[in-house]
Amino acid sequence: MSDKKIPYKIYLEEDEMPKQWYNVRADMKKKPEPLLNPATLKPMTLEELSKVFCEDLVKQELDDTTPYIDIPDEIREFYRMYRPSPLVRAYCLEKKLGTPAKIYYKFEGNNTSGSHKLNSAIAQAYYAKKQGLKGVTTETGAGQWGTALSMACSYFDLDCNVYMVKCSYEQKPFRREVMRTYGAKVTPSPSETTEIGRKILAEHPGTTGSLGCAISEAVETAVSREGYRYVLGSVLSQVLLHQTVIGLETKTALDKYDIKPDIIIGCAGGGSNLGGLISPFVGEMLRGEKNYQIIAVEPASCPSLTRGTYAYDFCDTGKVCPLQKMYTLGCDFIPSANHAGGLRYHGMSGVLSELYDQGLMEARSVVQTDVFAAAEEFARVEGILPAPESSHAIKVALDEAKKCIETGEEKTIVFGLTGTGYFDMFAYEKFHDGEMSDYIPTDEELAKYRDTLPKVNK
Ligand SMILES: *Cc1c(COP(=O)(O)O)cnc(C)c1O
C-alpha cells in the first residue's frame, strides 16, 4: 500500500480511459458453451445471428479468442461526455459503520439514463448506424435500458422501438417520458402489436409482463421489418464486453494508488454490469496472477444463480431467441409482481454462468426489504439515492463491512453502484409505508419451471 492519501473520488484523466474493451472469454480455458439454434441444436452461425442482430455485434458475440477489442473513436467521443466515472472511497459510510474495512464504489449513475446501460447502448447504436440500418427494437424492464438506448439512438439518428414490461410502463411513467423525449416509441408489453404478444395475452390475461416476453416481442418486430435489428441491454457476451469499461477504469484507478481489492461485489440481473466490473480482475485470476473474492448478488425472488439450473434455455418466453447455456429458472418464470427491486430476468449471462460454475465467483440472494434498508442506510451518508438494483450490491457490501467490525480485518471492498433510483420512488414509498413484503419462491414453484427446460442433450 502506498502512502499517497486516497481522495474521496478517484477520477481518471481522459487519456487514461480504456481504448479497448477486454474480452474475458479469451483467457478462459473452458469457454462458455455456444448459442444454439433451437431448431437444429447446432451452434448459431454468423449468418443466422445476423438476421436478428447487427453484424459487427454478432462478430463480438461469437469471438471468444480476441482478448482486446478496439473501441471505435465515435464511441469513445460519446464516452467522454460522461466518463470516466468516479471510483468513490466511501469514507463517510466507513465512519458511520465504524468498520475497519475500506469501501469503494464505482458510480455509473452520472448520466441521464441513470445507469451503466449507456455504455453498451452507445456501442450498439454505433454499429447499427455503421451497418446502415434504419432503426433498432428492444425491450426494457425497469426502463434504464430503454432510456439509454433512446439516448444512443437519438445521438446517431436511428429509429428506436422499445417494448416496456407492462408493470414498469404503468409504475414508471416518467421513464417512459424520458424515452419519448429522446424520440423513442414505447409500447407496453405484452401488446397486441405482435403475434407472440397476442398469444401471451390470450393465455395470461392481466399479466404484468416479463422481460422474457418483451424480448420476444422486440425480436419479432425486428425480424419482420426491413432495415431493423434487435438489440439487447444485458445477458449477451457483447454487452458484457462493452461494460468492461467499468472494470478497466476501476482497475486503472485502484492501480494508481496501489490498492488491491479483497472483495468485489456487484448486483446481477442479466450479469452485464457485474461481468463488466469483474472481467479485468477475473482475467488476472484466470491467468494465475492474483486472487479476489467475487460476489454476485441477486434478488431472493428471482434467484437464477443460487437456485437455478445450469442448462441450455431460451433467452425469452416466446422461445424465438437462440438457446444459451446459463444458470436459469426456466424461461417461463415470471417473478412475483410484488417484487419492486429490478433484476427480474430468469437467466444469467453465459460468461458469468460459466465463471460461477468454475468456482471463480460466488453468489448470494437477498430479500427486497433488506435491500431497501441498505439503500436507505447508504443514501443517508453517501449522498446518492441508489437504484434498487444497485442496492443489492450495497446490501452485501454492508454485510461484509460489518463482518470486519467483528473480526477486525481491514478488508478492501469494491462494489458497483450501477445507478440512481429517482424513478423508483413508488418502491421506496412502499418500503417506507411498511407495505413491502418479501416474496421467495418455493422449491415446488421453481421445480415446476425447471421441468419446462428444453431437452437438449449435449
Ligand atoms: C439493468 C440494471 C442492472 C442489472 O443489469 P445487469 O445486466 O445485471 O447489469 C443493475 N443496476 C441498474 C441500475 C440497472 O439499470
Tab-separated table of C-alpha atoms and ligand atoms in Angstrom:
chain	number	residue	atom	x	y	z
A	1	MET	CA	0.000	0.000	0.000
A	2	SER	CA	1.420	3.398	-0.937
A	3	ASP	CA	1.234	6.316	1.479
A	4	LYS	CA	-0.468	8.539	-1.047
A	5	LYS	CA	-3.624	9.899	0.568
A	6	ILE	CA	-6.548	8.366	-1.198
A	7	PRO	CA	-9.050	11.014	-2.315
A	8	TYR	CA	-12.787	10.716	-1.821
A	9	LYS	CA	-13.158	10.411	-5.558
A	10	ILE	CA	-10.552	8.854	-7.775
A	11	TYR	CA	-11.039	10.383	-11.204
A	12	LEU	CA	-9.032	9.379	-14.219
A	13	GLU	CA	-7.722	11.673	-16.920
A	14	GLU	CA	-9.433	11.374	-20.292
A	15	ASP	CA	-6.355	9.744	-21.777
A	16	GLU	CA	-6.434	7.090	-19.053
A	17	MET	CA	-9.819	5.884	-20.257
A	18	PRO	CA	-9.760	2.463	-21.919
A	19	LYS	CA	-9.090	2.414	-25.662
A	20	GLN	CA	-10.083	-1.233	-25.911
A	21	TRP	CA	-12.689	-3.447	-24.313
A	22	TYR	CA	-11.418	-6.594	-22.611
A	23	ASN	CA	-12.885	-9.914	-23.687
A	24	VAL	CA	-12.507	-12.208	-20.660
A	25	ARG	CA	-13.534	-15.256	-22.722
A	26	ALA	CA	-10.111	-15.123	-24.366
A	27	ASP	CA	-8.489	-16.021	-21.046
A	28	MET	CA	-10.995	-18.735	-20.120
A	29	LYS	CA	-9.628	-22.230	-20.728
A	30	LYS	CA	-13.116	-23.664	-20.607
A	31	LYS	CA	-15.266	-21.253	-22.629
A	32	PRO	CA	-18.987	-20.627	-22.273
A	33	GLU	CA	-20.976	-23.056	-24.429
A	34	PRO	CA	-22.037	-21.720	-27.843
A	35	LEU	CA	-25.500	-20.325	-28.551
A	36	LEU	CA	-27.597	-22.998	-30.232
A	37	ASN	CA	-30.164	-22.803	-32.968
A	38	PRO	CA	-33.318	-24.154	-31.256
A	39	ALA	CA	-34.444	-25.923	-34.456
A	40	THR	CA	-31.227	-27.747	-35.329
A	41	LEU	CA	-29.437	-27.665	-31.944
A	42	LYS	CA	-26.296	-26.677	-33.880
A	43	PRO	CA	-24.211	-23.647	-32.852
A	44	MET	CA	-25.656	-20.429	-34.251
A	45	THR	CA	-23.680	-19.111	-37.204
A	46	LEU	CA	-22.765	-15.546	-38.091
A	47	GLU	CA	-25.326	-15.615	-40.910
A	48	GLU	CA	-28.146	-16.853	-38.683
A	49	LEU	CA	-27.470	-14.386	-35.900
A	50	SER	CA	-27.074	-11.513	-38.355
A	51	LYS	CA	-30.743	-11.780	-39.272
A	52	VAL	CA	-31.600	-10.637	-35.756
A	53	PHE	CA	-28.533	-8.684	-34.598
A	54	CYS	CA	-26.135	-6.166	-36.172
A	55	GLU	CA	-23.278	-7.900	-37.900
A	56	ASP	CA	-20.350	-6.338	-36.023
A	57	LEU	CA	-22.080	-7.133	-32.748
A	58	VAL	CA	-22.555	-10.747	-33.808
A	59	LYS	CA	-18.828	-10.937	-34.502
A	60	GLN	CA	-18.168	-9.737	-30.966
A	61	GLU	CA	-20.730	-12.223	-29.654
A	62	LEU	CA	-19.015	-15.147	-31.327
A	63	ASP	CA	-15.456	-14.059	-30.569
A	64	ASP	CA	-14.068	-15.928	-27.610
A	65	THR	CA	-10.397	-15.670	-28.542
A	66	THR	CA	-9.516	-11.974	-29.050
A	67	PRO	CA	-8.575	-10.533	-25.660
A	68	TYR	CA	-8.728	-6.828	-26.547
A	69	ILE	CA	-11.142	-5.214	-28.990
A	70	ASP	CA	-10.672	-1.597	-30.097
A	71	ILE	CA	-13.330	0.890	-29.028
A	72	PRO	CA	-14.171	2.944	-32.139
A	73	ASP	CA	-13.378	6.679	-31.862
A	74	GLU	CA	-17.045	7.668	-32.299
A	75	ILE	CA	-17.938	5.641	-29.209
A	76	ARG	CA	-15.003	6.976	-27.210
A	77	GLU	CA	-16.101	10.520	-28.049
A	78	PHE	CA	-19.520	9.816	-26.598
A	79	TYR	CA	-17.982	8.099	-23.558
A	80	ARG	CA	-16.004	11.275	-22.883
A	81	MET	CA	-19.246	13.180	-22.241
A	82	TYR	CA	-19.991	11.200	-19.093
A	83	ARG	CA	-16.910	9.112	-18.433
A	84	PRO	CA	-14.608	8.334	-16.770
A	85	SER	CA	-16.984	7.633	-13.913
A	86	PRO	CA	-15.648	8.188	-10.410
A	87	LEU	CA	-14.418	5.475	-8.096
A	88	VAL	CA	-15.541	6.769	-4.721
A	89	ARG	CA	-13.969	5.927	-1.389
A	90	ALA	CA	-16.915	5.663	0.988
A	91	TYR	CA	-15.141	7.367	3.892
A	92	CYS	CA	-18.422	8.674	5.341
A	93	LEU	CA	-20.043	5.248	5.239
A	94	GLU	CA	-16.987	3.586	6.805
A	95	LYS	CA	-17.021	6.115	9.631
A	96	LYS	CA	-20.744	5.742	10.222
A	97	LEU	CA	-20.431	1.958	10.336
A	98	GLY	CA	-17.309	2.076	12.474
A	99	THR	CA	-15.730	-0.541	10.243
A	100	PRO	CA	-12.014	-1.051	9.655
A	101	ALA	CA	-12.940	-2.126	6.103
A	102	LYS	CA	-12.110	0.183	3.217
A	103	ILE	CA	-15.085	0.576	0.952
A	104	TYR	CA	-15.027	1.810	-2.641
A	105	TYR	CA	-17.801	2.057	-5.181
A	106	LYS	CA	-17.716	2.660	-8.888
A	107	PHE	CA	-20.581	5.029	-9.610
A	108	GLU	CA	-22.289	4.613	-13.000
A	109	GLY	CA	-25.337	6.785	-12.316
A	110	ASN	CA	-23.913	10.051	-13.611
A	111	ASN	CA	-25.823	10.221	-16.884
A	112	THR	CA	-29.460	10.774	-17.821
A	113	SER	CA	-30.186	7.062	-18.271
A	114	GLY	CA	-29.251	6.794	-14.599
A	115	SER	CA	-27.241	3.613	-15.069
A	116	HIS	CA	-24.326	1.823	-16.681
A	117	LYS	CA	-26.576	0.760	-19.574
A	118	LEU	CA	-25.476	3.701	-21.716
A	119	ASN	CA	-22.010	2.110	-22.043
A	120	SER	CA	-23.414	-0.641	-24.230
A	121	ALA	CA	-26.315	1.302	-25.758
A	122	ILE	CA	-23.984	3.747	-27.456
A	123	ALA	CA	-21.829	0.923	-28.796
A	124	GLN	CA	-24.800	-0.979	-30.165
A	125	ALA	CA	-26.320	2.127	-31.763
A	126	TYR	CA	-22.960	2.916	-33.359
A	127	TYR	CA	-22.688	-0.498	-35.007
A	128	ALA	CA	-26.309	-0.332	-36.171
A	129	LYS	CA	-25.653	3.029	-37.792
A	130	LYS	CA	-22.416	1.791	-39.333
A	131	GLN	CA	-24.366	-1.056	-40.942
A	132	GLY	CA	-26.771	1.485	-42.476
A	133	LEU	CA	-29.838	0.325	-40.547
A	134	LYS	CA	-32.965	2.456	-40.116
A	135	GLY	CA	-33.547	1.529	-36.521
A	136	VAL	CA	-33.495	-0.956	-33.699
A	137	THR	CA	-36.005	-2.653	-31.423
A	138	THR	CA	-35.545	-3.687	-27.843
A	139	GLU	CA	-37.228	-4.454	-24.552
A	140	THR	CA	-36.862	-2.676	-21.264
A	141	GLY	CA	-37.789	-3.777	-17.767
A	142	ALA	CA	-37.403	-1.032	-15.242
A	143	GLY	CA	-36.702	1.424	-18.063
A	144	GLN	CA	-32.998	2.167	-17.743
A	145	TRP	CA	-32.017	0.220	-20.822
A	146	GLY	CA	-34.776	1.770	-22.921
A	147	THR	CA	-33.711	5.206	-21.766
A	148	ALA	CA	-30.066	4.521	-22.508
A	149	LEU	CA	-30.882	3.176	-25.950
A	150	SER	CA	-33.145	6.136	-26.712
A	151	MET	CA	-30.280	8.483	-25.906
A	152	ALA	CA	-27.852	6.481	-28.032
A	153	CYS	CA	-30.264	6.252	-30.978
A	154	SER	CA	-31.034	9.941	-30.963
A	155	TYR	CA	-27.289	10.659	-30.959
A	156	PHE	CA	-26.792	8.515	-34.071
A	157	ASP	CA	-30.157	9.422	-35.606
A	158	LEU	CA	-31.708	5.948	-35.509
A	159	ASP	CA	-35.330	4.948	-35.012
A	160	CYS	CA	-35.824	3.339	-31.583
A	161	ASN	CA	-38.713	0.989	-30.681
A	162	VAL	CA	-38.953	-0.055	-27.062
A	163	TYR	CA	-41.199	-2.769	-25.614
A	164	MET	CA	-41.540	-1.933	-21.951
A	165	VAL	CA	-42.640	-4.558	-19.407
A	166	LYS	CA	-46.221	-3.578	-18.608
A	167	CYS	CA	-45.901	-3.273	-14.837
A	168	SER	CA	-42.987	-0.851	-15.278
A	169	TYR	CA	-44.788	1.049	-18.024
A	170	GLU	CA	-47.554	1.699	-15.521
A	171	GLN	CA	-45.385	2.187	-12.415
A	172	LYS	CA	-42.779	4.361	-14.098
A	173	PRO	CA	-44.500	6.846	-16.404
A	174	PHE	CA	-41.612	9.288	-16.048
A	175	ARG	CA	-39.095	6.860	-17.510
A	176	ARG	CA	-41.423	6.435	-20.448
A	177	GLU	CA	-41.471	10.190	-20.948
A	178	VAL	CA	-37.695	10.439	-20.821
A	179	MET	CA	-37.555	7.861	-23.618
A	180	ARG	CA	-40.101	9.811	-25.634
A	181	THR	CA	-38.088	12.969	-25.046
A	182	TYR	CA	-35.269	11.220	-26.886
A	183	GLY	CA	-37.657	10.256	-29.679
A	184	ALA	CA	-38.276	6.585	-28.878
A	185	LYS	CA	-41.560	4.773	-29.486
A	186	VAL	CA	-42.583	2.977	-26.281
A	187	THR	CA	-45.112	0.103	-26.223
A	188	PRO	CA	-46.266	-1.728	-23.067
A	189	SER	CA	-45.592	-5.476	-23.242
A	190	PRO	CA	-47.299	-7.862	-23.755
A	191	SER	CA	-49.013	-5.915	-26.531
A	192	GLU	CA	-51.395	-6.522	-29.388
A	193	THR	CA	-48.735	-5.385	-31.878
A	194	THR	CA	-47.052	-8.789	-32.204
A	195	GLU	CA	-48.140	-12.378	-32.659
A	196	ILE	CA	-46.349	-13.533	-29.508
A	197	GLY	CA	-47.811	-10.621	-27.514
A	198	ARG	CA	-51.331	-11.546	-28.587
A	199	LYS	CA	-50.683	-15.195	-27.707
A	200	ILE	CA	-49.385	-14.361	-24.229
A	201	LEU	CA	-52.304	-12.000	-23.583
A	202	ALA	CA	-54.751	-14.720	-24.582
A	203	GLU	CA	-53.098	-17.277	-22.310
A	204	HIS	CA	-52.447	-14.954	-19.356
A	205	PRO	CA	-54.976	-12.129	-19.385
A	206	GLY	CA	-53.994	-9.384	-16.957
A	207	THR	CA	-50.330	-10.416	-16.846
A	208	THR	CA	-47.933	-7.688	-15.710
A	209	GLY	CA	-45.442	-8.893	-18.291
A	210	SER	CA	-41.861	-10.018	-18.040
A	211	LEU	CA	-38.560	-9.250	-19.650
A	212	GLY	CA	-38.603	-12.593	-21.446
A	213	CYS	CA	-41.914	-11.738	-23.033
A	214	ALA	CA	-40.883	-8.209	-24.013
A	215	ILE	CA	-37.748	-9.643	-25.645
A	216	SER	CA	-39.878	-11.924	-27.815
A	217	GLU	CA	-41.981	-9.002	-28.975
A	218	ALA	CA	-38.955	-6.864	-29.786
A	219	VAL	CA	-37.294	-9.682	-31.736
A	220	GLU	CA	-40.461	-10.396	-33.692
A	221	THR	CA	-40.751	-6.735	-34.656
A	222	ALA	CA	-37.091	-6.516	-35.690
A	223	VAL	CA	-37.091	-9.570	-37.943
A	224	SER	CA	-40.357	-8.663	-39.613
A	225	ARG	CA	-39.244	-5.149	-40.596
A	226	GLU	CA	-36.788	-4.147	-43.316
A	227	GLY	CA	-33.736	-2.273	-42.014
A	228	TYR	CA	-34.265	-3.123	-38.354
A	229	ARG	CA	-32.321	-5.254	-35.934
A	230	TYR	CA	-32.837	-6.251	-32.345
A	231	VAL	CA	-30.520	-5.041	-29.580
A	232	LEU	CA	-30.319	-6.298	-26.013
A	233	GLY	CA	-29.209	-4.477	-22.870
A	234	SER	CA	-27.792	-7.367	-20.864
A	235	VAL	CA	-27.107	-11.136	-20.823
A	236	LEU	CA	-25.250	-11.309	-24.168
A	237	SER	CA	-21.463	-11.543	-24.227
A	238	GLN	CA	-21.207	-8.429	-26.437
A	239	VAL	CA	-22.973	-6.367	-23.752
A	240	LEU	CA	-20.667	-7.700	-21.078
A	241	LEU	CA	-17.748	-6.800	-23.346
A	242	HIS	CA	-18.886	-3.161	-23.683
A	243	GLN	CA	-19.417	-2.945	-19.941
A	244	THR	CA	-15.774	-3.801	-19.288
A	245	VAL	CA	-15.100	-0.055	-19.432
A	246	ILE	CA	-16.390	-0.138	-15.837
A	247	GLY	CA	-13.877	-2.722	-14.679
A	248	LEU	CA	-10.979	-1.349	-16.720
A	249	GLU	CA	-11.452	2.145	-15.299
A	250	THR	CA	-11.840	0.707	-11.809
A	251	LYS	CA	-8.620	-1.233	-12.145
A	252	THR	CA	-6.686	1.755	-13.503
A	253	ALA	CA	-7.956	3.900	-10.621
A	254	LEU	CA	-7.058	1.296	-7.998
A	255	ASP	CA	-3.642	0.663	-9.541
A	256	LYS	CA	-2.881	4.389	-9.405
A	257	TYR	CA	-2.969	4.151	-5.629
A	258	ASP	CA	-1.656	0.581	-5.327
A	259	ILE	CA	-4.952	-0.611	-3.903
A	260	LYS	CA	-5.727	-4.309	-4.160
A	261	PRO	CA	-9.344	-5.226	-3.505
A	262	ASP	CA	-10.101	-8.285	-1.402
A	263	ILE	CA	-13.779	-8.465	-2.259
A	264	ILE	CA	-15.548	-7.291	-5.435
A	265	ILE	CA	-19.332	-7.150	-5.326
A	266	GLY	CA	-21.970	-6.445	-7.934
A	267	CYS	CA	-25.665	-6.924	-8.436
A	268	ALA	CA	-26.643	-9.428	-11.095
A	269	GLY	CA	-29.739	-9.202	-13.271
A	270	GLY	CA	-28.568	-10.444	-16.637
A	271	GLY	CA	-24.994	-10.019	-15.481
A	272	SER	CA	-23.651	-7.182	-17.638
A	273	ASN	CA	-22.527	-4.667	-15.029
A	274	LEU	CA	-21.075	-7.355	-12.796
A	275	GLY	CA	-19.365	-9.027	-15.727
A	276	GLY	CA	-18.005	-5.681	-16.888
A	277	LEU	CA	-16.771	-4.768	-13.430
A	278	ILE	CA	-15.059	-8.061	-12.691
A	279	SER	CA	-13.690	-9.010	-16.125
A	280	PRO	CA	-10.211	-7.469	-15.753
A	281	PHE	CA	-9.903	-8.902	-12.245
A	282	VAL	CA	-11.162	-12.335	-13.280
A	283	GLY	CA	-8.662	-12.167	-16.137
A	284	GLU	CA	-5.886	-11.929	-13.539
A	285	MET	CA	-7.389	-14.889	-11.687
A	286	LEU	CA	-7.640	-16.939	-14.867
A	287	ARG	CA	-4.014	-16.181	-15.725
A	288	GLY	CA	-2.987	-17.185	-12.198
A	289	GLU	CA	-1.698	-13.700	-11.321
A	290	LYS	CA	-3.950	-12.673	-8.448
A	291	ASN	CA	-6.902	-13.770	-6.416
A	292	TYR	CA	-10.076	-11.989	-5.389
A	293	GLN	CA	-13.335	-12.892	-3.695
A	294	ILE	CA	-16.091	-12.048	-6.138
A	295	ILE	CA	-19.733	-11.943	-5.088
A	296	ALA	CA	-22.778	-11.735	-7.349
A	297	VAL	CA	-25.900	-10.504	-5.582
A	298	GLU	CA	-29.364	-11.364	-6.821
A	299	PRO	CA	-32.906	-10.966	-5.503
A	300	ALA	CA	-34.325	-13.852	-3.471
A	301	SER	CA	-37.455	-13.596	-5.610
A	302	CYS	CA	-35.564	-14.270	-8.856
A	303	PRO	CA	-32.599	-16.418	-7.766
A	304	SER	CA	-31.129	-17.715	-11.024
A	305	LEU	CA	-27.581	-18.322	-9.767
A	306	THR	CA	-28.310	-19.505	-6.241
A	307	ARG	CA	-31.291	-21.733	-7.029
A	308	GLY	CA	-31.337	-22.113	-10.801
A	309	THR	CA	-30.058	-24.873	-13.056
A	310	TYR	CA	-27.014	-24.649	-15.347
A	311	ALA	CA	-28.602	-25.749	-18.604
A	312	TYR	CA	-29.488	-24.680	-22.100
A	313	ASP	CA	-32.571	-22.499	-22.068
A	314	PHE	CA	-34.344	-19.908	-24.158
A	315	CYS	CA	-33.442	-16.288	-23.519
A	316	ASP	CA	-37.092	-15.312	-23.958
A	317	THR	CA	-40.582	-16.520	-23.096
A	318	GLY	CA	-41.594	-16.675	-26.742
A	319	LYS	CA	-38.791	-19.173	-27.439
A	320	VAL	CA	-37.708	-17.313	-30.570
A	321	CYS	CA	-34.167	-16.500	-29.408
A	322	PRO	CA	-31.239	-18.923	-29.545
A	323	LEU	CA	-30.627	-21.340	-26.718
A	324	GLN	CA	-27.963	-20.331	-24.280
A	325	LYS	CA	-26.335	-22.437	-21.613
A	326	MET	CA	-26.762	-20.457	-18.431
A	327	TYR	CA	-27.997	-20.553	-14.884
A	328	THR	CA	-31.723	-20.263	-15.356
A	329	LEU	CA	-35.034	-20.590	-13.566
A	330	GLY	CA	-36.773	-21.561	-16.821
A	331	CYS	CA	-37.840	-19.097	-19.488
A	332	ASP	CA	-41.472	-19.164	-18.345
A	333	PHE	CA	-40.548	-17.968	-14.871
A	334	ILE	CA	-42.093	-14.591	-14.092
A	335	PRO	CA	-41.085	-13.044	-10.772
A	336	SER	CA	-43.852	-12.073	-8.386
A	337	ALA	CA	-45.452	-8.725	-9.226
A	338	ASN	CA	-44.728	-7.524	-5.687
A	339	HIS	CA	-41.024	-7.637	-6.489
A	340	ALA	CA	-40.018	-4.000	-6.905
A	341	GLY	CA	-36.265	-4.229	-6.896
A	342	GLY	CA	-35.468	-4.812	-10.565
A	343	LEU	CA	-33.240	-7.685	-11.728
A	344	ARG	CA	-36.238	-9.669	-12.930
A	345	TYR	CA	-34.593	-11.765	-15.616
A	346	HIS	CA	-34.978	-15.583	-15.488
A	347	GLY	CA	-31.452	-16.358	-16.697
A	348	MET	CA	-27.879	-15.116	-16.421
A	349	SER	CA	-25.078	-14.190	-18.815
A	350	GLY	CA	-23.420	-17.301	-20.239
A	351	VAL	CA	-19.976	-15.926	-19.404
A	352	LEU	CA	-20.875	-15.281	-15.769
A	353	SER	CA	-22.669	-18.617	-15.532
A	354	GLU	CA	-19.532	-20.400	-16.673
A	355	LEU	CA	-17.303	-18.410	-14.282
A	356	TYR	CA	-19.709	-19.247	-11.461
A	357	ASP	CA	-19.728	-22.897	-12.440
A	358	GLN	CA	-15.920	-22.898	-12.404
A	359	GLY	CA	-15.986	-21.536	-8.852
A	360	LEU	CA	-14.386	-18.190	-9.723
A	361	MET	CA	-17.329	-16.303	-8.298
A	362	GLU	CA	-19.852	-16.848	-5.525
A	363	ALA	CA	-23.472	-15.751	-5.375
A	364	ARG	CA	-25.850	-14.593	-2.669
A	365	SER	CA	-29.525	-13.818	-2.744
A	366	VAL	CA	-31.104	-11.080	-0.655
A	367	VAL	CA	-34.712	-10.139	0.142
A	368	GLN	CA	-36.049	-6.810	-1.012
A	369	THR	CA	-36.860	-5.237	2.372
A	370	ASP	CA	-33.213	-5.789	3.364
A	371	VAL	CA	-32.163	-4.268	0.044
A	372	PHE	CA	-34.206	-1.114	0.616
A	373	ALA	CA	-32.990	-0.845	4.222
A	374	ALA	CA	-29.411	-0.980	2.892
A	375	ALA	CA	-30.266	1.574	0.194
A	376	GLU	CA	-31.504	3.971	2.841
A	377	GLU	CA	-28.513	3.413	5.103
A	378	PHE	CA	-26.245	4.196	2.161
A	379	ALA	CA	-28.249	7.188	0.878
A	380	ARG	CA	-28.164	8.881	4.272
A	381	VAL	CA	-24.394	9.004	4.491
A	382	GLU	CA	-23.100	8.904	0.928
A	383	GLY	CA	-25.488	11.425	-0.578
A	384	ILE	CA	-26.550	9.306	-3.544
A	385	LEU	CA	-30.049	7.866	-3.867
A	386	PRO	CA	-29.248	4.405	-5.215
A	387	ALA	CA	-31.266	2.354	-7.690
A	388	PRO	CA	-32.948	-0.685	-6.107
A	389	GLU	CA	-30.872	-2.925	-8.403
A	390	SER	CA	-27.613	-1.363	-7.245
A	391	SER	CA	-28.772	-1.642	-3.653
A	392	HIS	CA	-28.472	-5.427	-3.828
A	393	ALA	CA	-24.715	-4.870	-4.055
A	394	ILE	CA	-24.854	-2.265	-1.284
A	395	LYS	CA	-26.601	-4.769	0.996
A	396	VAL	CA	-23.809	-7.324	0.660
A	397	ALA	CA	-21.074	-4.664	0.830
A	398	LEU	CA	-22.571	-3.528	4.156
A	399	ASP	CA	-22.758	-7.137	5.377
A	400	GLU	CA	-19.092	-7.658	4.557
A	401	ALA	CA	-18.036	-4.340	6.111
A	402	LYS	CA	-19.975	-5.198	9.272
A	403	LYS	CA	-18.240	-8.594	9.449
A	404	CYS	CA	-14.934	-6.708	9.510
A	405	ILE	CA	-16.069	-4.870	12.660
A	406	GLU	CA	-16.268	-8.232	14.416
A	407	THR	CA	-13.091	-9.722	13.004
A	408	GLY	CA	-11.079	-6.506	12.958
A	409	GLU	CA	-9.958	-7.258	9.401
A	410	GLU	CA	-9.173	-4.253	7.203
A	411	LYS	CA	-10.578	-5.713	4.026
A	412	THR	CA	-10.805	-3.642	0.883
A	413	ILE	CA	-14.274	-3.924	-0.614
A	414	VAL	CA	-15.161	-2.636	-4.077
A	415	PHE	CA	-18.719	-2.672	-5.314
A	416	GLY	CA	-20.549	-1.489	-8.401
A	417	LEU	CA	-23.058	1.275	-7.777
A	418	THR	CA	-24.830	0.883	-11.077
A	419	GLY	CA	-27.322	3.714	-10.925
A	420	THR	CA	-29.663	6.141	-9.237
A	421	GLY	CA	-33.189	5.476	-8.020
A	422	TYR	CA	-35.110	8.704	-8.715
A	423	PHE	CA	-37.628	6.844	-10.854
A	424	ASP	CA	-38.161	4.150	-8.255
A	425	MET	CA	-39.883	6.253	-5.641
A	426	PHE	CA	-43.058	4.154	-5.673
A	427	ALA	CA	-40.954	1.248	-4.455
A	428	TYR	CA	-39.266	3.423	-1.839
A	429	GLU	CA	-42.733	4.651	-0.811
A	430	LYS	CA	-43.941	1.064	-0.313
A	431	PHE	CA	-40.898	0.377	1.790
A	432	HIS	CA	-41.388	3.482	3.933
A	433	ASP	CA	-45.075	2.705	4.436
A	434	GLY	CA	-44.274	-0.844	5.559
A	435	GLU	CA	-46.165	-2.231	2.598
A	436	MET	CA	-43.262	-4.045	1.015
A	437	SER	CA	-43.139	-7.784	1.534
A	438	ASP	CA	-40.523	-10.360	0.714
A	439	TYR	CA	-41.527	-12.963	-1.752
A	440	ILE	CA	-39.381	-16.068	-2.020
A	441	PRO	CA	-40.489	-18.733	-4.483
A	442	THR	CA	-40.955	-22.216	-3.013
A	443	ASP	CA	-38.971	-25.243	-4.186
A	444	GLU	CA	-42.154	-26.622	-5.720
A	445	GLU	CA	-42.697	-23.483	-7.783
A	446	LEU	CA	-39.130	-23.479	-9.041
A	447	ALA	CA	-39.341	-27.209	-9.828
A	448	LYS	CA	-42.400	-26.593	-11.973
A	449	TYR	CA	-40.460	-24.174	-14.186
A	450	ARG	CA	-37.332	-26.342	-14.143
A	451	ASP	CA	-39.357	-29.145	-15.683
A	452	THR	CA	-40.060	-26.951	-18.693
A	453	LEU	CA	-36.381	-26.525	-19.613
A	454	PRO	CA	-35.808	-27.636	-23.208
A	455	LYS	CA	-34.475	-31.157	-23.510
A	456	VAL	CA	-31.113	-30.555	-25.092
A	457	ASN	CA	-28.668	-33.430	-24.853
A	458	LYS	CA	-25.185	-32.086	-25.035
B	1	LIG	C1	-30.210	-3.013	-15.653
B	1	LIG	C2	-29.633	-2.650	-14.376
B	1	LIG	C3	-28.991	-3.601	-13.572
B	1	LIG	C4	-28.903	-5.057	-13.898
B	1	LIG	O1	-28.453	-5.426	-15.143
B	1	LIG	P1	-27.125	-6.235	-15.359
B	1	LIG	O2	-27.120	-6.589	-16.781
B	1	LIG	O3	-27.190	-7.445	-14.462
B	1	LIG	O4	-26.032	-5.344	-15.003
B	1	LIG	C5	-28.416	-3.173	-12.391
B	1	LIG	N1	-28.487	-1.895	-11.998
B	1	LIG	C6	-29.100	-0.966	-12.745
B	1	LIG	C7	-29.159	0.443	-12.226
B	1	LIG	C8	-29.679	-1.304	-13.950
B	1	LIG	O5	-30.277	-0.371	-14.679
